[in-house]
Amino acid sequence: MKKISFFAATLLAIAGCQTDKLQNESISQRLITHSFTIESEDANVKSYFDGENVKLTKEESIAVGYASNDEALYYTDEKTGVKSPKIEGIVEATRSGDTYSFSHNAIENSNTYNYYFVMPYRDNKNISLNSVRTSMYVKLDAVQHPTPTSFDPLQDYVIGQPIIGATEKQASLSSSDLKLKRIFFFFCVTLRDGQNLLGGAPLKSASFGFPLTDDSDKKNNLVSLVYLKPSTNFSEAGPSGYANTDTKHVSPTVTAEYAEGLSPNSTKADNTYTVWYVTLPVEKQSGTALTVTVQSDEKKVTRTITLPKDMKLTAGVINDIRINFSGEGCAE
């Protein structure tokens, strides 16, 4: 009898484990689907320059980080004791007309969810999670591929106002007026070949950068890895507050590459070229060394220039600078 009882108990235990496993699999495989619209597309959150304004192409997809809003599932920092929502994963919100929609697996024991939005999304190649899953991070590329008249749209990161405490049943989120805000800034550089060293040849690449001599330089630089810490206060969103740069992943230069070549401006004199970049906001004092390198198929010119005045890349405007990379003078 003991053997029979033990065998029966074992069967019940196995059956119980299988039931729990099936329930867990059912939860993890259950998809939650939401949709939202963006009614207002503010002038400073667009993705290409049309000669007068910056606009969305209306082809962008959005990355959505999803997290449980139940505090019992939060991550707790061992050093500070601070609790933060733990982002379970990143999914894509695709656009159809004016509506975006996305789906994600249900999180076990979670009743409500937080959502964090970042545009553009490129198959998890440009947006990832930190090791403890409390932040998403993006990398502003050191090598960019702008068009002859605009910046590289894949570098133009835009964040949306987080949605906190959404329920599973909210098919349409309360975000019909989802607010958007740009993280990085446009930098339009006019390069002048004062001595005609390139002979009017198209540029294959153009780069510039500042020295990285200490941590303060690394924190105040053009391109880097940037962590986007989820915040319920959207007014804090941006390069300060919401986003923190990683000084271990900084490039000393930012480069624009042109596979087809960038021809000189036909409407301007002195062999000028207009080059677009997307950068972090930086402030550099007069006297700071600026290294500029331009390259055509046949020639490469590198100049180190001393900034004649303070340079500040600010939000809400297209920042521009004129640089004479050959001949007398320096930055203009």
mmCIF file of C-alpha atoms in Angstrom:
data_model
loop_
_atom_site.group_PDB
_atom_site.id
_atom_site.type_symbol
_atom_site.label_atom_id
_atom_site.label_comp_id
_atom_site.label_asym_id
_atom_site.label_seq_id
_atom_site.Cartn_x
_atom_site.Cartn_y
_atom_site.Cartn_z
ATOM 1 C CA MET A 1 0.000 0.000 0.000
ATOM 2 C CA LYS A 2 2.810 2.368 0.799
ATOM 3 C CA LYS A 3 4.218 1.903 -2.663
ATOM 4 C CA ILE A 4 0.816 2.540 -4.233
ATOM 5 C CA SER A 5 0.238 5.646 -2.091
ATOM 6 C CA PHE A 6 3.685 7.023 -2.924
ATOM 7 C CA PHE A 7 3.102 6.400 -6.612
ATOM 8 C CA ALA A 8 -0.291 8.117 -6.496
ATOM 9 C CA ALA A 9 1.178 11.100 -4.652
ATOM 10 C CA THR A 10 3.927 11.320 -7.209
ATOM 11 C CA LEU A 11 1.400 11.356 -10.022
ATOM 12 C CA LEU A 12 -0.531 14.135 -8.312
ATOM 13 C CA ALA A 13 2.679 16.136 -7.834
ATOM 14 C CA ILE A 14 3.602 15.707 -11.491
ATOM 15 C CA ALA A 15 0.086 16.664 -12.528
ATOM 16 C CA GLY A 16 0.278 19.726 -10.280
ATOM 17 C CA CYS A 17 3.637 20.786 -11.780
ATOM 18 C CA GLN A 18 2.273 20.309 -15.280
ATOM 19 C CA THR A 19 -0.785 22.437 -14.438
ATOM 20 C CA ASP A 20 1.396 25.226 -13.023
ATOM 21 C CA LYS A 21 3.646 25.035 -16.080
ATOM 22 C CA LEU A 22 0.669 25.221 -18.427
ATOM 23 C CA GLN A 23 -0.727 28.211 -16.511
ATOM 24 C CA ASN A 24 2.645 30.006 -16.674
ATOM 25 C CA GLU A 25 2.967 29.264 -20.379
ATOM 26 C CA SER A 26 -0.601 30.494 -20.917
ATOM 27 C CA ILE A 27 0.221 33.787 -19.196
ATOM 28 C CA SER A 28 3.497 34.301 -21.066
ATOM 29 C CA GLN A 29 1.878 33.474 -24.411
ATOM 30 C CA ARG A 30 -1.141 35.730 -23.890
ATOM 31 C CA LEU A 31 -0.725 38.843 -26.001
ATOM 32 C CA ILE A 32 -1.829 42.276 -24.877
ATOM 33 C CA THR A 33 -2.514 44.655 -27.758
ATOM 34 C CA HIS A 34 -2.860 48.433 -27.604
ATOM 35 C CA SER A 35 -3.232 51.258 -30.087
ATOM 36 C CA PHE A 36 -2.715 54.999 -29.952
ATOM 37 C CA THR A 37 -2.634 58.004 -32.252
ATOM 38 C CA ILE A 38 -0.469 61.078 -32.531
ATOM 39 C CA GLU A 39 -2.653 64.069 -33.261
ATOM 40 C CA SER A 40 -0.033 66.781 -33.056
ATOM 41 C CA GLU A 41 3.337 66.562 -34.808
ATOM 42 C CA ASP A 42 5.246 69.458 -33.370
ATOM 43 C CA ALA A 43 7.716 71.303 -35.585
ATOM 44 C CA ASN A 44 10.766 70.255 -33.580
ATOM 45 C CA VAL A 45 10.136 66.498 -33.589
ATOM 46 C CA LYS A 46 10.281 65.782 -37.313
ATOM 47 C CA SER A 47 12.634 63.569 -39.278
ATOM 48 C CA TYR A 48 13.828 65.419 -42.382
ATOM 49 C CA PHE A 49 14.525 68.954 -43.561
ATOM 50 C CA ASP A 50 12.597 70.161 -46.613
ATOM 51 C CA GLY A 51 14.592 73.370 -47.093
ATOM 52 C CA GLU A 52 12.454 75.428 -44.740
ATOM 53 C CA ASN A 53 11.067 73.155 -42.032
ATOM 54 C CA VAL A 54 11.797 69.820 -40.404
ATOM 55 C CA LYS A 55 9.100 67.202 -40.996
ATOM 56 C CA LEU A 56 8.126 63.615 -40.235
ATOM 57 C CA THR A 57 8.272 61.225 -43.145
ATOM 58 C CA LYS A 58 5.235 59.395 -41.671
ATOM 59 C CA GLU A 59 7.091 56.123 -42.168
ATOM 60 C CA GLU A 60 8.721 55.953 -38.717
ATOM 61 C CA SER A 61 8.074 53.062 -36.377
ATOM 62 C CA ILE A 62 8.200 53.439 -32.601
ATOM 63 C CA ALA A 63 9.898 51.269 -29.983
ATOM 64 C CA VAL A 64 7.754 50.568 -26.926
ATOM 65 C CA GLY A 65 9.360 49.450 -23.679
ATOM 66 C CA TYR A 66 6.785 47.712 -21.471
ATOM 67 C CA ALA A 67 6.974 47.216 -17.713
ATOM 68 C CA SER A 68 4.710 46.110 -14.897
ATOM 69 C CA ASN A 69 3.311 48.959 -12.791
ATOM 70 C CA ASP A 70 2.951 46.642 -9.798
ATOM 71 C CA GLU A 71 5.550 47.668 -7.203
ATOM 72 C CA ALA A 72 6.032 44.064 -6.085
ATOM 73 C CA LEU A 73 7.662 43.417 -9.473
ATOM 74 C CA TYR A 74 9.905 46.499 -9.407
ATOM 75 C CA TYR A 75 13.704 46.299 -9.370
ATOM 76 C CA THR A 76 15.294 47.446 -6.087
ATOM 77 C CA ASP A 77 18.746 49.015 -6.164
ATOM 78 C CA GLU A 78 20.865 47.269 -3.523
ATOM 79 C CA LYS A 79 22.908 50.391 -2.738
ATOM 80 C CA THR A 80 20.187 53.027 -2.599
ATOM 81 C CA GLY A 81 17.070 50.960 -1.951
ATOM 82 C CA VAL A 82 15.314 52.885 -4.740
ATOM 83 C CA LYS A 83 12.648 50.904 -6.591
ATOM 84 C CA SER A 84 12.162 51.263 -10.347
ATOM 85 C CA PRO A 85 9.841 49.646 -12.887
ATOM 86 C CA LYS A 86 11.570 46.713 -14.555
ATOM 87 C CA ILE A 87 11.248 46.848 -18.330
ATOM 88 C CA GLU A 88 10.413 43.342 -19.525
ATOM 89 C CA GLY A 89 11.085 43.950 -23.204
ATOM 90 C CA ILE A 90 10.901 46.214 -26.235
ATOM 91 C CA VAL A 91 8.385 45.762 -29.048
ATOM 92 C CA GLU A 92 7.606 47.682 -32.214
ATOM 93 C CA ALA A 93 4.583 49.914 -32.695
ATOM 94 C CA THR A 94 3.796 50.042 -36.394
ATOM 95 C CA ARG A 95 1.859 52.775 -38.116
ATOM 96 C CA SER A 96 -1.260 52.474 -40.228
ATOM 97 C CA GLY A 97 -2.644 55.830 -41.223
ATOM 98 C CA ASP A 98 -2.682 57.941 -38.068
ATOM 99 C CA THR A 99 -2.816 54.954 -35.705
ATOM 100 C CA TYR A 100 0.044 53.034 -34.095
ATOM 101 C CA SER A 101 -0.470 49.573 -32.601
ATOM 102 C CA PHE A 102 1.728 47.147 -30.658
ATOM 103 C CA SER A 103 1.480 43.838 -28.791
ATOM 104 C CA HIS A 104 3.478 42.238 -25.989
ATOM 105 C CA ASN A 105 3.353 39.152 -23.790
ATOM 106 C CA ALA A 106 1.453 39.430 -20.518
ATOM 107 C CA ILE A 107 3.594 39.668 -17.380
ATOM 108 C CA GLU A 108 2.686 37.159 -14.671
ATOM 109 C CA ASN A 109 0.991 38.710 -11.606
ATOM 110 C CA SER A 110 0.809 42.111 -13.270
ATOM 111 C CA ASN A 111 -2.459 44.019 -13.406
ATOM 112 C CA THR A 112 -1.332 47.306 -14.913
ATOM 113 C CA TYR A 113 1.492 48.337 -17.249
ATOM 114 C CA ASN A 114 3.798 51.251 -18.001
ATOM 115 C CA TYR A 115 4.834 52.082 -21.555
ATOM 116 C CA TYR A 116 7.845 54.102 -22.725
ATOM 117 C CA PHE A 117 8.156 55.298 -26.334
ATOM 118 C CA VAL A 118 11.232 55.959 -28.494
ATOM 119 C CA MET A 119 11.314 56.716 -32.239
ATOM 120 C CA PRO A 120 12.765 55.400 -34.557
ATOM 121 C CA TYR A 121 12.908 51.629 -34.016
ATOM 122 C CA ARG A 122 15.247 49.374 -36.008
ATOM 123 C CA ASP A 123 14.830 45.722 -34.995
ATOM 124 C CA ASN A 124 16.438 46.130 -31.548
ATOM 125 C CA LYS A 125 19.665 47.167 -33.284
ATOM 126 C CA ASN A 126 19.500 50.717 -32.021
ATOM 127 C CA ILE A 127 17.481 50.462 -28.792
ATOM 128 C CA SER A 128 18.380 48.027 -26.006
ATOM 129 C CA LEU A 129 18.025 47.526 -22.241
ATOM 130 C CA ASN A 130 20.628 48.042 -19.529
ATOM 131 C CA SER A 131 21.715 45.046 -17.424
ATOM 132 C CA VAL A 132 19.106 45.557 -14.683
ATOM 133 C CA ARG A 133 16.357 46.420 -17.198
ATOM 134 C CA THR A 134 15.467 49.789 -15.682
ATOM 135 C CA SER A 135 16.518 51.900 -18.673
ATOM 136 C CA MET A 136 16.454 51.740 -22.440
ATOM 137 C CA TYR A 137 19.520 53.059 -24.214
ATOM 138 C CA VAL A 138 20.255 54.351 -27.699
ATOM 139 C CA LYS A 139 23.536 55.006 -29.449
ATOM 140 C CA LEU A 140 24.042 58.159 -31.416
ATOM 141 C CA ASP A 141 26.263 56.865 -34.227
ATOM 142 C CA ALA A 142 29.716 58.349 -34.768
ATOM 143 C CA VAL A 143 29.354 57.620 -38.508
ATOM 144 C CA GLN A 144 26.147 58.990 -39.997
ATOM 145 C CA HIS A 145 24.684 58.898 -43.490
ATOM 146 C CA PRO A 146 22.875 62.148 -44.211
ATOM 147 C CA THR A 147 21.430 63.121 -47.578
ATOM 148 C CA PRO A 148 22.815 66.108 -49.500
ATOM 149 C CA THR A 149 19.980 68.288 -48.109
ATOM 150 C CA SER A 150 19.118 66.778 -44.733
ATOM 151 C CA PHE A 151 20.351 64.830 -41.717
ATOM 152 C CA ASP A 152 20.374 61.067 -41.204
ATOM 153 C CA PRO A 153 16.794 60.291 -40.039
ATOM 154 C CA LEU A 154 17.926 57.148 -38.201
ATOM 155 C CA GLN A 155 19.836 59.375 -35.748
ATOM 156 C CA ASP A 156 16.862 61.616 -34.988
ATOM 157 C CA TYR A 157 15.600 60.073 -31.741
ATOM 158 C CA VAL A 158 12.256 61.251 -30.410
ATOM 159 C CA ILE A 159 10.640 60.159 -27.147
ATOM 160 C CA GLY A 160 6.957 60.068 -26.280
ATOM 161 C CA GLN A 161 5.294 60.905 -23.006
ATOM 162 C CA PRO A 162 5.200 57.700 -20.904
ATOM 163 C CA ILE A 163 1.854 56.047 -20.252
ATOM 164 C CA ILE A 164 1.630 54.851 -16.663
ATOM 165 C CA GLY A 165 -0.789 52.279 -15.220
ATOM 166 C CA ALA A 166 -2.542 51.108 -18.386
ATOM 167 C CA THR A 167 -4.788 48.076 -17.961
ATOM 168 C CA GLU A 168 -4.933 45.061 -20.231
ATOM 169 C CA LYS A 169 -8.431 46.006 -21.392
ATOM 170 C CA GLN A 170 -7.424 49.443 -22.676
ATOM 171 C CA ALA A 171 -7.194 48.568 -26.357
ATOM 172 C CA SER A 172 -6.907 52.260 -27.160
ATOM 173 C CA LEU A 173 -4.560 54.010 -24.745
ATOM 174 C CA SER A 174 -5.354 57.404 -23.315
ATOM 175 C CA SER A 175 -2.680 58.907 -25.502
ATOM 176 C CA SER A 176 -4.514 60.289 -28.494
ATOM 177 C CA ASP A 177 -2.452 63.420 -27.876
ATOM 178 C CA LEU A 178 0.813 61.561 -27.207
ATOM 179 C CA LYS A 179 3.429 64.245 -26.711
ATOM 180 C CA LEU A 180 6.758 63.940 -28.493
ATOM 181 C CA LYS A 181 10.125 65.434 -27.678
ATOM 182 C CA ARG A 182 13.473 65.334 -29.471
ATOM 183 C CA ILE A 183 16.495 63.996 -27.581
ATOM 184 C CA PHE A 184 19.309 65.173 -29.868
ATOM 185 C CA PHE A 185 19.870 68.208 -32.079
ATOM 186 C CA PHE A 186 20.587 69.118 -35.674
ATOM 187 C CA PHE A 187 23.962 70.555 -36.568
ATOM 188 C CA CYS A 188 24.273 72.130 -40.006
ATOM 189 C CA VAL A 189 27.908 72.795 -40.970
ATOM 190 C CA THR A 190 28.926 74.895 -43.973
ATOM 191 C CA LEU A 191 32.413 73.855 -45.065
ATOM 192 C CA ARG A 192 34.363 76.286 -47.265
ATOM 193 C CA ASP A 193 37.377 75.267 -49.339
ATOM 194 C CA GLY A 194 39.039 78.699 -49.308
ATOM 195 C CA GLN A 195 42.097 77.627 -51.336
ATOM 196 C CA ASN A 196 40.189 75.254 -53.605
ATOM 197 C CA LEU A 197 42.305 72.309 -52.472
ATOM 198 C CA LEU A 198 39.667 69.805 -53.570
ATOM 199 C CA GLY A 199 39.060 71.530 -56.922
ATOM 200 C CA GLY A 200 35.302 71.354 -56.462
ATOM 201 C CA ALA A 201 35.320 67.559 -56.211
ATOM 202 C CA PRO A 202 32.432 65.882 -54.337
ATOM 203 C CA LEU A 203 33.041 65.023 -50.700
ATOM 204 C CA LYS A 204 32.998 61.349 -49.738
ATOM 205 C CA SER A 205 33.142 62.153 -46.024
ATOM 206 C CA ALA A 206 33.407 65.056 -43.622
ATOM 207 C CA SER A 207 34.152 64.800 -39.921
ATOM 208 C CA PHE A 208 34.892 67.033 -36.983
ATOM 209 C CA GLY A 209 35.411 66.592 -33.269
ATOM 210 C CA PHE A 210 36.908 67.805 -30.038
ATOM 211 C CA PRO A 211 39.660 66.294 -27.852
ATOM 212 C CA LEU A 212 38.672 63.836 -25.121
ATOM 213 C CA THR A 213 41.214 64.693 -22.425
ATOM 214 C CA ASP A 214 39.148 64.044 -19.297
ATOM 215 C CA ASP A 215 35.698 62.946 -18.094
ATOM 216 C CA SER A 216 34.294 66.452 -18.435
ATOM 217 C CA ASP A 217 35.137 66.363 -22.163
ATOM 218 C CA LYS A 218 33.540 62.929 -22.479
ATOM 219 C CA LYS A 219 30.345 64.160 -20.831
ATOM 220 C CA ASN A 220 30.291 67.226 -23.074
ATOM 221 C CA ASN A 221 30.759 65.619 -26.464
ATOM 222 C CA LEU A 222 28.941 65.213 -29.751
ATOM 223 C CA VAL A 223 28.162 61.475 -29.870
ATOM 224 C CA SER A 224 27.797 58.801 -27.224
ATOM 225 C CA LEU A 225 25.710 55.984 -25.813
ATOM 226 C CA VAL A 226 22.713 57.503 -24.026
ATOM 227 C CA TYR A 227 20.544 55.898 -21.341
ATOM 228 C CA LEU A 228 16.861 56.822 -21.303
ATOM 229 C CA LYS A 229 15.700 56.391 -17.733
ATOM 230 C CA PRO A 230 11.892 56.040 -17.566
ATOM 231 C CA SER A 231 10.318 59.074 -15.951
ATOM 232 C CA THR A 232 6.747 59.984 -15.164
ATOM 233 C CA ASN A 233 7.674 63.673 -15.402
ATOM 234 C CA PHE A 234 7.832 64.357 -19.127
ATOM 235 C CA SER A 235 9.051 67.909 -18.558
ATOM 236 C CA GLU A 236 12.363 66.358 -17.436
ATOM 237 C CA ALA A 237 12.740 64.449 -20.691
ATOM 238 C CA GLY A 238 15.697 65.320 -22.844
ATOM 239 C CA PRO A 239 19.498 65.209 -22.731
ATOM 240 C CA SER A 240 19.462 66.317 -19.082
ATOM 241 C CA GLY A 241 17.303 64.527 -16.557
ATOM 242 C CA TYR A 242 15.761 61.847 -18.728
ATOM 243 C CA ALA A 243 18.894 60.880 -20.662
ATOM 244 C CA ASN A 244 22.350 60.181 -19.246
ATOM 245 C CA THR A 245 25.430 59.751 -21.399
ATOM 246 C CA ASP A 246 27.814 56.826 -20.953
ATOM 247 C CA THR A 247 31.375 58.161 -20.920
ATOM 248 C CA LYS A 248 32.759 54.697 -21.723
ATOM 249 C CA HIS A 249 31.207 54.792 -25.195
ATOM 250 C CA VAL A 250 32.218 58.168 -26.609
ATOM 251 C CA SER A 251 33.690 58.898 -30.023
ATOM 252 C CA PRO A 252 36.101 61.837 -30.467
ATOM 253 C CA THR A 253 34.581 62.653 -33.866
ATOM 254 C CA VAL A 254 31.311 62.565 -35.757
ATOM 255 C CA THR A 255 31.525 61.735 -39.464
ATOM 256 C CA ALA A 256 29.116 62.182 -42.352
ATOM 257 C CA GLU A 257 29.605 59.683 -45.179
ATOM 258 C CA TYR A 258 28.261 60.095 -48.713
ATOM 259 C CA ALA A 259 28.307 56.990 -50.870
ATOM 260 C CA GLU A 260 27.390 59.011 -53.966
ATOM 261 C CA GLY A 261 29.486 62.021 -52.970
ATOM 262 C CA LEU A 262 28.394 65.475 -51.807
ATOM 263 C CA SER A 263 28.789 68.136 -54.499
ATOM 264 C CA PRO A 264 29.592 71.783 -53.708
ATOM 265 C CA ASN A 265 26.636 74.135 -53.301
ATOM 266 C CA SER A 266 25.783 75.436 -56.744
ATOM 267 C CA THR A 267 24.222 78.646 -55.406
ATOM 268 C CA LYS A 268 27.110 79.652 -53.143
ATOM 269 C CA ALA A 269 30.597 80.869 -53.922
ATOM 270 C CA ASP A 270 33.977 79.722 -52.584
ATOM 271 C CA ASN A 271 33.390 76.002 -53.009
ATOM 272 C CA THR A 272 31.108 75.504 -50.002
ATOM 273 C CA TYR A 273 29.531 72.232 -48.897
ATOM 274 C CA THR A 274 26.575 71.881 -46.516
ATOM 275 C CA VAL A 275 26.879 68.909 -44.160
ATOM 276 C CA TRP A 276 24.221 67.766 -41.654
ATOM 277 C CA TYR A 277 24.779 65.907 -38.411
ATOM 278 C CA VAL A 278 22.660 64.885 -35.436
ATOM 279 C CA THR A 279 24.531 65.434 -32.156
ATOM 280 C CA LEU A 280 24.223 65.764 -28.419
ATOM 281 C CA PRO A 281 23.872 69.294 -27.057
ATOM 282 C CA VAL A 282 27.352 70.585 -26.249
ATOM 283 C CA GLU A 283 28.981 73.786 -25.060
ATOM 284 C CA LYS A 284 32.586 74.555 -26.029
ATOM 285 C CA GLN A 285 34.536 77.620 -24.959
ATOM 286 C CA SER A 286 36.499 79.830 -27.313
ATOM 287 C CA GLY A 287 40.036 78.548 -27.744
ATOM 288 C CA THR A 288 38.930 74.903 -27.824
ATOM 289 C CA ALA A 289 40.645 72.855 -30.538
ATOM 290 C CA LEU A 290 38.358 71.607 -33.301
ATOM 291 C CA THR A 291 39.696 69.044 -35.779
ATOM 292 C CA VAL A 292 38.100 68.972 -39.227
ATOM 293 C CA THR A 293 38.765 66.325 -41.879
ATOM 294 C CA VAL A 294 37.283 66.297 -45.374
ATOM 295 C CA GLN A 295 37.934 63.718 -48.050
ATOM 296 C CA SER A 296 37.217 63.384 -51.740
ATOM 297 C CA ASP A 297 38.107 60.464 -53.995
ATOM 298 C CA GLU A 298 41.610 61.842 -54.503
ATOM 299 C CA LYS A 299 42.423 64.116 -51.550
ATOM 300 C CA LYS A 300 42.155 64.258 -47.784
ATOM 301 C CA VAL A 301 42.499 67.499 -45.853
ATOM 302 C CA THR A 302 42.797 67.704 -42.053
ATOM 303 C CA ARG A 303 42.874 70.989 -40.153
ATOM 304 C CA THR A 304 42.930 71.793 -36.445
ATOM 305 C CA ILE A 305 41.043 74.988 -35.798
ATOM 306 C CA THR A 306 40.775 77.089 -32.643
ATOM 307 C CA LEU A 307 37.219 78.188 -31.933
ATOM 308 C CA PRO A 308 37.208 82.007 -32.089
ATOM 309 C CA LYS A 309 34.091 82.229 -29.891
ATOM 310 C CA ASP A 310 31.980 80.074 -27.605
ATOM 311 C CA MET A 311 29.912 77.400 -29.338
ATOM 312 C CA LYS A 312 26.620 76.172 -27.905
ATOM 313 C CA LEU A 313 24.318 73.634 -29.537
ATOM 314 C CA THR A 314 20.837 74.341 -28.211
ATOM 315 C CA ALA A 315 17.391 72.800 -28.421
ATOM 316 C CA GLY A 316 14.546 74.000 -30.617
ATOM 317 C CA VAL A 317 16.674 75.473 -33.415
ATOM 318 C CA ILE A 318 18.880 74.266 -36.252
ATOM 319 C CA ASN A 319 22.396 74.924 -35.000
ATOM 320 C CA ASP A 320 24.871 76.005 -37.662
ATOM 321 C CA ILE A 321 28.527 76.909 -38.019
ATOM 322 C CA ARG A 322 30.769 77.931 -40.920
ATOM 323 C CA ILE A 323 34.249 76.420 -41.193
ATOM 324 C CA ASN A 324 36.980 77.330 -43.654
ATOM 325 C CA PHE A 325 39.081 74.165 -43.843
ATOM 326 C CA SER A 326 41.703 75.628 -46.193
ATOM 327 C CA GLY A 327 43.343 79.014 -46.589
ATOM 328 C CA GLU A 328 43.445 81.862 -44.098
ATOM 329 C CA GLY A 329 41.143 81.976 -41.138
ATOM 330 C CA CYS A 330 39.391 79.222 -39.248
ATOM 331 C CA ALA A 331 35.845 78.950 -37.939
ATOM 332 C CA GLU A 332 33.533 81.713 -39.139
#
